[in-house]
Amino acid sequence: MAVIRPEKVAKVAEIQELLSNSKCTILVDFCGLTVAQDTELRKQFREAGVEYSVVKNTLTNFAAKNAGYDFSEVLNGTTAMASTTGDPIAPARIVCEFAKKNKLKTLTIKGGVVEGSVLSAEQLTGFSELPSKNALVASVLGTFLAPISSLAFVLDQIRMQKDGSAPAEAEA
């Protein structure tokens, strides 16, 4: 009977906690990265509040099964895990943009979990093309403010025609 080392048990528990508590966790094949590229990728992850680390496939598989996910199909080769409790699009976007910018065909998404749903590499790649949460909020607010701004402009024009006065901007 094999003896399981306590540090491995602790690592499985840590990975399981990341999978359970994060909004988004993606598994990345980082094969072919140079040290400089890996350093730059880690810097981008840090700036976005994404935790990134290289993981062992067997330990990750145990942790995923304990968390209720099955990644046995994608856990082969070199694997890194990027997870965040913030913007769920950030990890996938960073990986895809970095691979495009550096023309890396080997840096790919293997799969992942977004808010409890297991997604394939294709789904996560498509997910990464969405605008960020802040950009979506700004777009919606702009849509709400457009009619109000138009109304204010029209009312100002009507006032100017009635009074025969200069526009409000010219008065200031």
Coordinates of N, CA and C in Angstrom, one line a residue:
M1 N 0.8 -1.2 0.0 CA 0.0 0.0 0.0 C 0.9 1.2 0.0
A2 N 0.6 2.2 -0.9 CA 1.4 3.4 -1.0 C 1.1 4.4 0.1
V3 N 2.1 5.0 0.6 CA 1.9 6.1 1.6 C 1.8 7.4 0.9
I4 N 0.8 8.1 1.2 CA 0.6 9.5 0.6 C 1.2 10.5 1.5
R5 N 2.1 11.3 0.9 CA 2.8 12.3 1.6 C 1.9 13.4 2.0
P6 N 2.1 14.0 3.2 CA 1.2 15.1 3.6 C 1.3 16.3 2.7
E7 N 2.5 16.6 2.2 CA 2.6 17.8 1.3 C 1.7 17.7 0.0
K8 N 1.6 16.4 -0.4 CA 0.7 16.2 -1.6 C -0.8 16.3 -1.2
V9 N -1.1 15.8 -0.1 CA -2.5 16.0 0.4 C -2.8 17.5 0.6
A10 N -1.9 18.3 1.1 CA -2.1 19.7 1.2 C -2.2 20.4 -0.1
K11 N -1.4 20.0 -1.1 CA -1.5 20.6 -2.4 C -2.8 20.2 -3.1
V12 N -3.3 19.0 -2.9 CA -4.6 18.6 -3.5 C -5.7 19.5 -2.9
A13 N -5.6 19.7 -1.6 CA -6.6 20.5 -0.9 C -6.6 22.0 -1.4
E14 N -5.4 22.5 -1.6 CA -5.2 23.9 -2.1 C -5.8 24.0 -3.5
I15 N -5.5 23.1 -4.4 CA -6.1 23.1 -5.7 C -7.6 23.0 -5.7
Q16 N -8.1 22.1 -4.8 CA -9.5 21.9 -4.7 C -10.2 23.2 -4.2
E17 N -9.6 23.9 -3.3 CA -10.1 25.2 -2.8 C -10.1 26.2 -3.9
L18 N -9.1 26.3 -4.7 CA -9.0 27.2 -5.8 C -10.2 26.9 -6.8
L19 N -10.4 25.7 -7.1 CA -11.5 25.3 -8.0 C -12.8 25.6 -7.5
S20 N -13.0 25.5 -6.2 CA -14.3 25.7 -5.5 C -14.6 27.2 -5.3
N21 N -13.6 28.0 -5.0 CA -13.9 29.3 -4.6 C -13.7 30.4 -5.7
S22 N -13.1 30.0 -6.8 CA -12.8 31.0 -7.8 C -14.0 31.2 -8.8
K23 N -14.2 32.3 -9.3 CA -15.2 32.6 -10.4 C -14.8 31.9 -11.7
C24 N -13.5 31.8 -11.9 CA -13.0 31.3 -13.2 C -11.7 30.6 -12.9
T25 N -11.5 29.4 -13.4 CA -10.2 28.7 -13.3 C -10.0 28.0 -14.7
I26 N -8.9 28.3 -15.3 CA -8.6 27.7 -16.6 C -7.3 26.9 -16.5
L27 N -7.3 25.8 -17.3 CA -6.1 25.0 -17.4 C -5.4 25.4 -18.7
V28 N -4.1 25.6 -18.6 CA -3.4 26.2 -19.8 C -2.2 25.2 -20.1
D29 N -2.0 25.0 -21.4 CA -0.8 24.2 -21.8 C 0.2 25.3 -22.2
F30 N 1.3 25.4 -21.4 CA 2.3 26.4 -21.5 C 3.6 26.0 -22.2
C31 N 3.5 24.8 -22.9 CA 4.7 24.3 -23.5 C 5.2 25.2 -24.6
G32 N 6.5 25.4 -24.6 CA 7.2 26.2 -25.6 C 7.4 27.7 -25.2
L33 N 7.0 28.1 -24.0 CA 7.3 29.4 -23.6 C 8.8 29.6 -23.1
T34 N 9.4 30.7 -23.5 CA 10.7 31.0 -23.0 C 10.5 31.5 -21.5
V35 N 11.6 31.7 -20.8 CA 11.6 32.2 -19.5 C 11.1 33.6 -19.5
A36 N 11.6 34.4 -20.5 CA 11.1 35.8 -20.6 C 9.6 35.9 -20.9
Q37 N 9.1 35.1 -21.7 CA 7.7 35.1 -22.1 C 6.9 34.6 -20.8
D38 N 7.3 33.6 -20.1 CA 6.6 33.2 -18.9 C 6.6 34.3 -17.9
T39 N 7.7 35.0 -17.7 CA 7.8 36.1 -16.8 C 6.8 37.2 -17.1
E40 N 6.7 37.5 -18.4 CA 5.8 38.5 -18.9 C 4.3 38.1 -18.7
L41 N 4.0 36.8 -19.0 CA 2.7 36.3 -18.8 C 2.3 36.3 -17.3
R42 N 3.2 35.9 -16.4 CA 2.9 36.0 -15.0 C 2.7 37.4 -14.5
K43 N 3.4 38.4 -15.1 CA 3.2 39.8 -14.7 C 1.8 40.2 -15.1
Q44 N 1.4 39.9 -16.3 CA 0.1 40.3 -16.7 C -1.0 39.6 -15.9
F45 N -0.8 38.4 -15.5 CA -1.8 37.7 -14.6 C -1.8 38.5 -13.2
R46 N -0.7 38.8 -12.7 CA -0.6 39.5 -11.4 C -1.3 40.8 -11.4
E47 N -1.1 41.6 -12.5 CA -1.8 42.9 -12.7 C -3.3 42.8 -12.8
A48 N -3.8 41.6 -13.3 CA -5.2 41.4 -13.4 C -5.8 40.7 -12.2
G49 N -5.0 40.4 -11.2 CA -5.5 39.8 -10.0 C -5.8 38.3 -10.2
V50 N -5.0 37.7 -11.1 CA -5.2 36.2 -11.4 C -4.1 35.5 -10.8
E51 N -4.4 34.4 -10.1 CA -3.4 33.5 -9.5 C -3.0 32.5 -10.5
Y52 N -1.7 32.4 -10.8 CA -1.2 31.5 -11.9 C -0.1 30.6 -11.3
S53 N -0.2 29.3 -11.5 CA 0.8 28.4 -11.1 C 0.8 27.1 -11.9
V54 N 2.0 26.5 -12.0 CA 2.2 25.2 -12.7 C 1.7 24.2 -11.7
V55 N 0.9 23.2 -12.2 CA 0.3 22.2 -11.4 C 0.7 20.8 -11.9
K56 N 0.7 19.8 -11.0 CA 0.9 18.4 -11.4 C -0.5 17.9 -11.9
N57 N -0.5 17.1 -13.0 CA -1.8 16.6 -13.5 C -2.5 15.7 -12.6
T58 N -1.7 14.8 -12.0 CA -2.4 13.8 -11.1 C -3.0 14.4 -9.9
L59 N -2.3 15.4 -9.3 CA -2.9 16.1 -8.1 C -4.1 16.9 -8.5
T60 N -4.0 17.6 -9.7 CA -5.1 18.4 -10.1 C -6.3 17.5 -10.4
N61 N -6.1 16.3 -11.0 CA -7.2 15.4 -11.3 C -7.9 15.0 -10.0
F62 N -7.1 14.7 -8.9 CA -7.7 14.3 -7.6 C -8.5 15.5 -7.1
A63 N -7.9 16.7 -7.1 CA -8.6 17.9 -6.6 C -9.9 18.2 -7.4
A64 N -9.8 18.1 -8.7 CA -11.0 18.3 -9.5 C -12.1 17.3 -9.2
K65 N -11.8 16.1 -9.1 CA -12.8 15.1 -8.7 C -13.4 15.3 -7.4
N66 N -12.6 15.8 -6.4 CA -13.1 16.1 -5.1 C -14.0 17.3 -5.1
A67 N -13.8 18.2 -6.1 CA -14.6 19.4 -6.2 C -15.8 19.2 -7.1
G68 N -15.9 18.0 -7.7 CA -17.0 17.7 -8.6 C -16.9 17.9 -10.0
Y69 N -15.6 18.0 -10.5 CA -15.3 18.3 -11.9 C -14.5 17.1 -12.5
D70 N -14.6 16.9 -13.8 CA -13.8 15.9 -14.4 C -12.9 16.5 -15.5
F71 N -11.6 16.6 -15.3 CA -10.7 17.1 -16.3 C -9.8 16.0 -16.8
S72 N -10.1 14.7 -16.6 CA -9.2 13.7 -16.9 C -8.8 13.7 -18.4
E73 N -9.7 14.2 -19.3 CA -9.5 14.2 -20.7 C -8.4 15.2 -21.1
V74 N -8.3 16.3 -20.3 CA -7.4 17.4 -20.7 C -6.1 17.5 -19.9
L75 N -6.0 16.7 -18.8 CA -4.9 16.8 -17.9 C -3.8 15.8 -18.5
N76 N -3.0 16.3 -19.4 CA -1.9 15.6 -20.0 C -0.9 16.7 -20.5
G77 N 0.4 16.4 -20.5 CA 1.4 17.3 -20.9 C 1.6 18.4 -19.8
T78 N 2.1 19.5 -20.2 CA 2.4 20.6 -19.3 C 1.1 21.3 -19.0
T79 N 0.9 21.5 -17.7 CA -0.4 22.2 -17.3 C -0.1 23.3 -16.2
A80 N -0.7 24.4 -16.5 CA -0.7 25.5 -15.5 C -2.2 25.9 -15.2
M81 N -2.4 26.4 -14.0 CA -3.8 26.8 -13.7 C -3.8 28.3 -13.4
A82 N -4.8 29.0 -14.0 CA -5.0 30.4 -13.8 C -6.4 30.5 -13.2
S83 N -6.5 31.1 -12.0 CA -7.8 31.3 -11.4 C -8.0 32.7 -10.8
T84 N -9.2 33.1 -10.7 CA -9.5 34.5 -10.2 C -10.8 34.5 -9.5
T85 N -10.9 35.4 -8.5 CA -12.2 35.6 -7.9 C -12.8 36.9 -8.4
G86 N -12.1 37.6 -9.3 CA -12.5 38.8 -9.9 C -13.2 38.6 -11.2
D87 N -12.8 39.3 -12.2 CA -13.3 39.3 -13.6 C -13.2 37.9 -14.2
P88 N -14.3 37.2 -14.4 CA -14.2 35.8 -14.9 C -13.6 35.7 -16.3
I89 N -13.6 36.7 -17.0 CA -13.1 36.7 -18.4 C -11.6 36.9 -18.5
A90 N -11.0 37.5 -17.4 CA -9.6 37.9 -17.4 C -8.6 36.8 -17.8
P91 N -8.6 35.6 -17.1 CA -7.6 34.6 -17.4 C -7.6 34.2 -18.8
A92 N -8.8 33.9 -19.4 CA -8.9 33.4 -20.8 C -8.4 34.5 -21.7
R93 N -8.8 35.8 -21.5 CA -8.4 36.9 -22.3 C -6.9 37.1 -22.3
I94 N -6.3 37.0 -21.2 CA -4.9 37.2 -21.1 C -4.1 36.2 -21.8
V95 N -4.5 34.9 -21.7 CA -3.8 33.8 -22.4 C -4.0 34.0 -23.9
C96 N -5.2 34.2 -24.4 CA -5.4 34.4 -25.8 C -4.7 35.6 -26.4
E97 N -4.8 36.7 -25.7 CA -4.1 37.9 -26.2 C -2.6 37.7 -26.2
F98 N -2.0 37.1 -25.2 CA -0.6 36.9 -25.1 C -0.1 35.9 -26.2
A99 N -0.9 34.9 -26.4 CA -0.6 33.9 -27.5 C -0.6 34.6 -28.9
K100 N -1.6 35.4 -29.1 CA -1.7 36.2 -30.4 C -0.6 37.1 -30.6
K101 N -0.3 37.9 -29.5 CA 0.7 39.0 -29.6 C 2.1 38.4 -29.8
N102 N 2.4 37.2 -29.2 CA 3.7 36.6 -29.3 C 3.8 35.5 -30.4
K103 N 2.7 35.3 -31.1 CA 2.6 34.3 -32.2 C 2.9 32.9 -31.6
L104 N 2.3 32.6 -30.5 CA 2.6 31.3 -29.9 C 1.5 30.3 -30.2
K105 N 1.7 29.3 -30.9 CA 0.7 28.3 -31.2 C 0.6 27.2 -30.1
T106 N 1.7 27.2 -29.3 CA 1.7 26.1 -28.3 C 1.1 26.6 -27.0
L107 N 0.9 27.9 -26.7 CA 0.2 28.4 -25.5 C -1.3 28.3 -25.8
T108 N -1.9 27.3 -25.2 CA -3.3 27.1 -25.5 C -4.1 26.8 -24.2
I109 N -5.4 27.1 -24.3 CA -6.3 26.7 -23.1 C -6.8 25.3 -23.3
K110 N -6.7 24.5 -22.2 CA -7.1 23.1 -22.3 C -8.6 23.0 -21.9
G111 N -9.1 23.8 -21.0 CA -10.4 23.7 -20.5 C -10.5 24.5 -19.2
G112 N -11.6 24.5 -18.5 CA -11.7 25.2 -17.3 C -13.1 25.2 -16.7
V113 N -13.3 26.0 -15.6 CA -14.5 26.1 -14.9 C -14.8 27.6 -14.8
V114 N -16.0 28.0 -15.2 CA -16.5 29.4 -15.0 C -17.8 29.4 -14.2
E115 N -17.7 29.9 -13.0 CA -18.8 30.0 -12.1 C -19.6 28.6 -12.0
G116 N -18.8 27.6 -11.8 CA -19.4 26.3 -11.6 C -19.7 25.4 -12.8
S117 N -19.5 26.0 -14.0 CA -19.8 25.3 -15.2 C -18.5 24.9 -15.9
V118 N -18.3 23.6 -16.2 CA -17.1 23.2 -16.9 C -17.3 23.6 -18.4
L119 N -16.2 24.3 -18.9 CA -16.3 24.7 -20.3 C -15.1 24.1 -21.1
S120 N -15.3 23.9 -22.4 CA -14.2 23.4 -23.2 C -13.3 24.5 -23.6
A121 N -12.2 24.1 -24.2 CA -11.2 25.1 -24.7 C -11.8 26.1 -25.7
E122 N -12.7 25.6 -26.6 CA -13.3 26.4 -27.6 C -14.2 27.4 -27.0
Q123 N -15.0 27.0 -26.0 CA -15.9 27.9 -25.3 C -15.1 29.0 -24.6
L124 N -14.1 28.6 -23.9 CA -13.3 29.6 -23.2 C -12.6 30.6 -24.1
T125 N -12.1 30.1 -25.3 CA -11.5 31.0 -26.3 C -12.5 32.0 -26.8
G126 N -13.8 31.5 -27.1 CA -14.8 32.4 -27.5 C -15.2 33.4 -26.4
F127 N -15.2 32.9 -25.1 CA -15.5 33.7 -23.9 C -14.5 34.8 -23.8
S128 N -13.2 34.6 -24.2 CA -12.2 35.6 -24.0 C -12.3 36.7 -24.9
E129 N -13.1 36.6 -26.0 CA -13.3 37.7 -27.0 C -14.4 38.7 -26.5
L130 N -15.1 38.4 -25.4 CA -16.1 39.3 -24.9 C -15.4 40.5 -24.3
P131 N -16.0 41.7 -24.4 CA -15.4 42.8 -23.7 C -15.4 42.7 -22.2
S132 N -14.6 43.4 -21.5 CA -14.5 43.3 -20.1 C -15.8 43.8 -19.4
K133 N -15.9 43.5 -18.1 CA -17.1 43.9 -17.4 C -17.2 45.4 -17.4
N134 N -16.1 46.1 -17.2 CA -16.1 47.6 -17.2 C -16.6 48.2 -18.5
A135 N -16.1 47.5 -19.6 CA -16.5 48.0 -20.9 C -18.0 47.8 -21.2
L136 N -18.5 46.7 -20.7 CA -19.9 46.4 -20.9 C -20.8 47.4 -20.1
V137 N -20.4 47.6 -18.8 CA -21.1 48.6 -18.0 C -21.1 50.0 -18.7
A138 N -19.9 50.4 -19.2 CA -19.8 51.7 -19.8 C -20.7 51.8 -21.0
S139 N -20.8 50.7 -21.8 CA -21.6 50.7 -23.0 C -23.1 50.8 -22.6
V140 N -23.5 50.1 -21.6 CA -24.9 50.2 -21.1 C -25.2 51.6 -20.6
L141 N -24.3 52.1 -19.8 CA -24.5 53.5 -19.3 C -24.6 54.5 -20.4
G142 N -23.8 54.3 -21.4 CA -23.8 55.2 -22.6 C -25.1 55.1 -23.3
T143 N -25.7 53.9 -23.4 CA -27.0 53.7 -24.0 C -28.1 54.4 -23.2
F144 N -28.0 54.3 -21.9 CA -29.0 55.0 -21.0 C -28.9 56.5 -21.1
L145 N -27.7 57.0 -21.2 CA -27.5 58.5 -21.2 C -27.8 59.1 -22.5
A146 N -27.7 58.4 -23.6 CA -27.9 59.0 -24.9 C -29.2 59.7 -25.1
P147 N -30.3 59.1 -24.8 CA -31.6 59.8 -24.9 C -31.7 61.0 -24.0
I148 N -31.2 61.0 -22.8 CA -31.2 62.1 -21.9 C -30.4 63.3 -22.5
S149 N -29.2 63.0 -23.0 CA -28.4 64.0 -23.6 C -29.0 64.6 -24.8
S150 N -29.7 63.8 -25.6 CA -30.4 64.3 -26.8 C -31.5 65.2 -26.4
L151 N -32.3 64.8 -25.4 CA -33.4 65.6 -24.9 C -32.9 67.0 -24.4
A152 N -31.8 67.0 -23.6 CA -31.2 68.2 -23.1 C -30.8 69.1 -24.3
F153 N -30.2 68.6 -25.3 CA -29.8 69.3 -26.5 C -31.0 69.9 -27.2
V154 N -32.0 69.1 -27.4 CA -33.2 69.6 -28.1 C -33.9 70.7 -27.3
L155 N -34.0 70.5 -26.0 CA -34.6 71.6 -25.1 C -33.8 72.9 -25.1
D156 N -32.5 72.8 -25.2 CA -31.7 74.0 -25.3 C -31.9 74.7 -26.6
Q157 N -32.0 73.9 -27.7 CA -32.3 74.5 -29.0 C -33.6 75.2 -29.0
I158 N -34.6 74.6 -28.4 CA -36.0 75.2 -28.4 C -35.9 76.5 -27.6
R159 N -35.2 76.5 -26.4 CA -35.0 77.7 -25.6 C -34.4 78.8 -26.4
M160 N -33.3 78.5 -27.1 CA -32.6 79.5 -27.9 C -33.5 80.1 -29.0
Q161 N -34.3 79.3 -29.6 CA -35.2 79.8 -30.7 C -36.3 80.8 -30.1
K162 N -36.8 80.4 -28.9 CA -37.8 81.3 -28.3 C -37.2 82.6 -27.8
D163 N -36.0 82.5 -27.1 CA -35.4 83.7 -26.5 C -34.6 84.5 -27.6
G164 N -34.1 83.8 -28.6 CA -33.3 84.5 -29.5 C -31.9 84.7 -28.9
S165 N -31.5 83.9 -27.9 CA -30.2 84.0 -27.2 C -29.2 83.1 -27.8
A166 N -28.0 83.3 -27.4 CA -26.9 82.5 -27.8 C -26.9 81.1 -27.1
P167 N -26.3 80.1 -27.6 CA -26.3 78.8 -27.0 C -25.7 78.8 -25.6
A168 N -26.1 77.9 -24.8 CA -25.6 77.8 -23.3 C -24.1 77.7 -23.3
E169 N -23.5 77.1 -24.2 CA -22.0 76.9 -24.2 C -21.3 78.3 -24.5
A170 N -22.0 79.1 -25.3 CA -21.3 80.4 -25.7 C -21.5 81.4 -24.6
E171 N -22.5 81.2 -23.7 CA -22.7 82.1 -22.6 C -21.6 82.0 -21.5
A172 N -21.1 80.8 -21.4 CA -20.2 80.6 -20.3 C -18.8 81.1 -20.5

